[in-house]
GROMACS .gro file of C-alpha atoms in nm:
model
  124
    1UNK     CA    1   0.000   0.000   0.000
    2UNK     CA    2   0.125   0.358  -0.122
    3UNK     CA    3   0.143   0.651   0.124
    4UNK     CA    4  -0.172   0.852  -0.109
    5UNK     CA    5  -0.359   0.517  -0.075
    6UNK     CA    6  -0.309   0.509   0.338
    7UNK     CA    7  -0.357   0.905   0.352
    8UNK     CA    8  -0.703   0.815   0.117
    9UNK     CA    9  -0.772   0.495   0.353
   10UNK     CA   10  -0.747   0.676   0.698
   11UNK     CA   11  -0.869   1.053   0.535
   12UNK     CA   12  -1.209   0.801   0.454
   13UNK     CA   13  -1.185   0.676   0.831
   14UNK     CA   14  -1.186   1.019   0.981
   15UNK     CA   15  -1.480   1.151   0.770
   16UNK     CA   16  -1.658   0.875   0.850
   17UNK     CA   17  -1.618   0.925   1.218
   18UNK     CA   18  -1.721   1.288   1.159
   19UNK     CA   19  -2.022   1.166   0.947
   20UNK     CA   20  -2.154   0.952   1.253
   21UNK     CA   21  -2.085   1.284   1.499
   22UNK     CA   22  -2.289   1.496   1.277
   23UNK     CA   23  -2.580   1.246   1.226
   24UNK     CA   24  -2.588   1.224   1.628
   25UNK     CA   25  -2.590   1.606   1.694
   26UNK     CA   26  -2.837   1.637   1.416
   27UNK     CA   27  -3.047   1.367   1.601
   28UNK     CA   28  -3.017   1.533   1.946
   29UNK     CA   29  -3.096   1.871   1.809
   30UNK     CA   30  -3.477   1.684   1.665
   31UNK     CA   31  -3.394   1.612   1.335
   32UNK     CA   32  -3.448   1.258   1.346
   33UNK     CA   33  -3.268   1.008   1.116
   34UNK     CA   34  -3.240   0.678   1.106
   35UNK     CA   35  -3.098   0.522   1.472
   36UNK     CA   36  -2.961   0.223   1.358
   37UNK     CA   37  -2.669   0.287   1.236
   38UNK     CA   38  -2.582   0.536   1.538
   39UNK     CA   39  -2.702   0.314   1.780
   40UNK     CA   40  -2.517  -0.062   1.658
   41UNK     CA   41  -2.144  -0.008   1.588
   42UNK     CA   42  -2.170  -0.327   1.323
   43UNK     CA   43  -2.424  -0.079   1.082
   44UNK     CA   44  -2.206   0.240   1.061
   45UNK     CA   45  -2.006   0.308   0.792
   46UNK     CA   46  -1.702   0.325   1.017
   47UNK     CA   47  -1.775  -0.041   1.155
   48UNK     CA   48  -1.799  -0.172   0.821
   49UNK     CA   49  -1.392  -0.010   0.804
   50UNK     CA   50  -1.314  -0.152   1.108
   51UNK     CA   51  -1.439  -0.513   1.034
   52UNK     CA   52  -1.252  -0.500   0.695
   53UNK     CA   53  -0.895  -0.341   0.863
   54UNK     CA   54  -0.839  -0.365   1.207
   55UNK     CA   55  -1.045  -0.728   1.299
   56UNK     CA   56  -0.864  -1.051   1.201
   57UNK     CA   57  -0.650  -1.104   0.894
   58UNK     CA   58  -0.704  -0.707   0.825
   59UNK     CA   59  -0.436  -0.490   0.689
   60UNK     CA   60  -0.339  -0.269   1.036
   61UNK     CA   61  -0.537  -0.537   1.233
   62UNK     CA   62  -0.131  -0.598   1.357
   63UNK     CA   63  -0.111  -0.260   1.499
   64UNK     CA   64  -0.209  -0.277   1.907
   65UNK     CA   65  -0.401   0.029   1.827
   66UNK     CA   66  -0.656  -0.150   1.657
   67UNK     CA   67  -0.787  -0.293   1.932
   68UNK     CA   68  -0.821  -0.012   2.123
   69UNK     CA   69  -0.986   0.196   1.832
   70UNK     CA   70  -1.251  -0.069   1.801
   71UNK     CA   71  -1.334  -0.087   2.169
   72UNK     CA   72  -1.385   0.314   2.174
   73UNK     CA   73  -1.607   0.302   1.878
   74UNK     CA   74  -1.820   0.024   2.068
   75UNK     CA   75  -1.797   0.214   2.336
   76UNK     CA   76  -1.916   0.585   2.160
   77UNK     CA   77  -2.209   0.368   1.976
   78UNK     CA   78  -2.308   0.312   2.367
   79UNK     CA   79  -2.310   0.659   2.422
   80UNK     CA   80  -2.475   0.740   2.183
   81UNK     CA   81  -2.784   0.521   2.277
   82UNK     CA   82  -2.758   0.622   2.537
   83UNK     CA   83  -2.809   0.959   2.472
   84UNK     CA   84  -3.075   0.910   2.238
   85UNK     CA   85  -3.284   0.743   2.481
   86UNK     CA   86  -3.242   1.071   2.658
   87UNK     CA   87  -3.369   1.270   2.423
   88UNK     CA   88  -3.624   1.003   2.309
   89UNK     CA   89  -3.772   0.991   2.722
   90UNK     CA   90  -3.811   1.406   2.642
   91UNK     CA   91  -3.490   1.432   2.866
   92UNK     CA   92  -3.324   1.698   2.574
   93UNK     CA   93  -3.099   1.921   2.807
   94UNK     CA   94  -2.949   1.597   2.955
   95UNK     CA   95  -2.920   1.417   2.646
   96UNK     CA   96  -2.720   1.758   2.483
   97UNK     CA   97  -2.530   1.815   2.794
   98UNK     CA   98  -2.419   1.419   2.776
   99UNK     CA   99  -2.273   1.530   2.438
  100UNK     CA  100  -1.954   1.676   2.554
  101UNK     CA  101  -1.828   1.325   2.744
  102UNK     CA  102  -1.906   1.176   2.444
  103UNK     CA  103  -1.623   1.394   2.250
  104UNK     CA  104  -1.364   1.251   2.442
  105UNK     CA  105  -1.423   0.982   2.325
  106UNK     CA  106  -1.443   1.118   1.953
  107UNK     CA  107  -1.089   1.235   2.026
  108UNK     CA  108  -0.962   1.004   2.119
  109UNK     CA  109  -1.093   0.749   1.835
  110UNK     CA  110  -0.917   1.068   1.610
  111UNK     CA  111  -0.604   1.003   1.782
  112UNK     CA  112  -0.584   0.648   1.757
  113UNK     CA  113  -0.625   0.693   1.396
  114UNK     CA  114  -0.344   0.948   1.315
  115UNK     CA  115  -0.128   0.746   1.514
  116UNK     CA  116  -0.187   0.404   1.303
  117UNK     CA  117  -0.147   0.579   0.965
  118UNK     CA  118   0.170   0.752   1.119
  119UNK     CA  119   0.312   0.426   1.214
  120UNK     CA  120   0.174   0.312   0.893
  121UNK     CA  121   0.352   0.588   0.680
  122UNK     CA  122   0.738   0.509   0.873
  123UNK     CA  123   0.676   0.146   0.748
  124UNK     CA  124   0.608   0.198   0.411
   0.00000   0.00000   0.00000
């Protein structure tokens, strides 16, 4: 794998992990959307990526980063049901305020992933 094909492979990650933030904010601000995909980490696009790369025989599945990333986006798929069963119970101000704890989270994922296509990069 090229360095423009893991820069296009991990630039397709991160947008994808944005895509997910702004369908959940967009949710917990009453715009609705389908809940499936935020609430089972299996349906997003980004678990789809993560099932292909970092389970099993997958390409950076070697990297002990992987495991890590895919625990944190289990765990912000949690959150995130959580938080729309907030909003869903008419509990909006908690289930915006719970938005914030869930960032961390969203960093950190963003983290994990520069530092896999860095490691990535010195290999190739």
């Amino acid at each position: 794998m090229t360095t423009d094909d893991l820069k296009q492979d991990f630039d397709s990650a991160r947008i994808k992990h944005v895509h997910f933030k702004s369908k959940l904010r967009s949710f917990l601000f009453g715009n609705g959307g389908a809940e499936s995909s935020l609430r089972d980490p299996e349906q997003c696009s980004m678990g789809l990526w993560i099932a292909s790369r970092l389970r099993g025989t997958g390409v950076y599945a070697h990297l002990p980063e992987a495991r890590r990333f895919d625990q944190q986006h289990v765990l912000i798929h949690k959150e995130a049901a959580r938080l729309m069963d907030l909003y869903l119970a008419g509990r909006i101000e908690e289930a915006g305020a719970g938005y914030a704890p869930l960032q961390v989270i969203a960093d950190e994922m963003m983290g994990l992933l520069q530092t896999m296509e860095t490691k990535l990069r010195t290999k190739a």
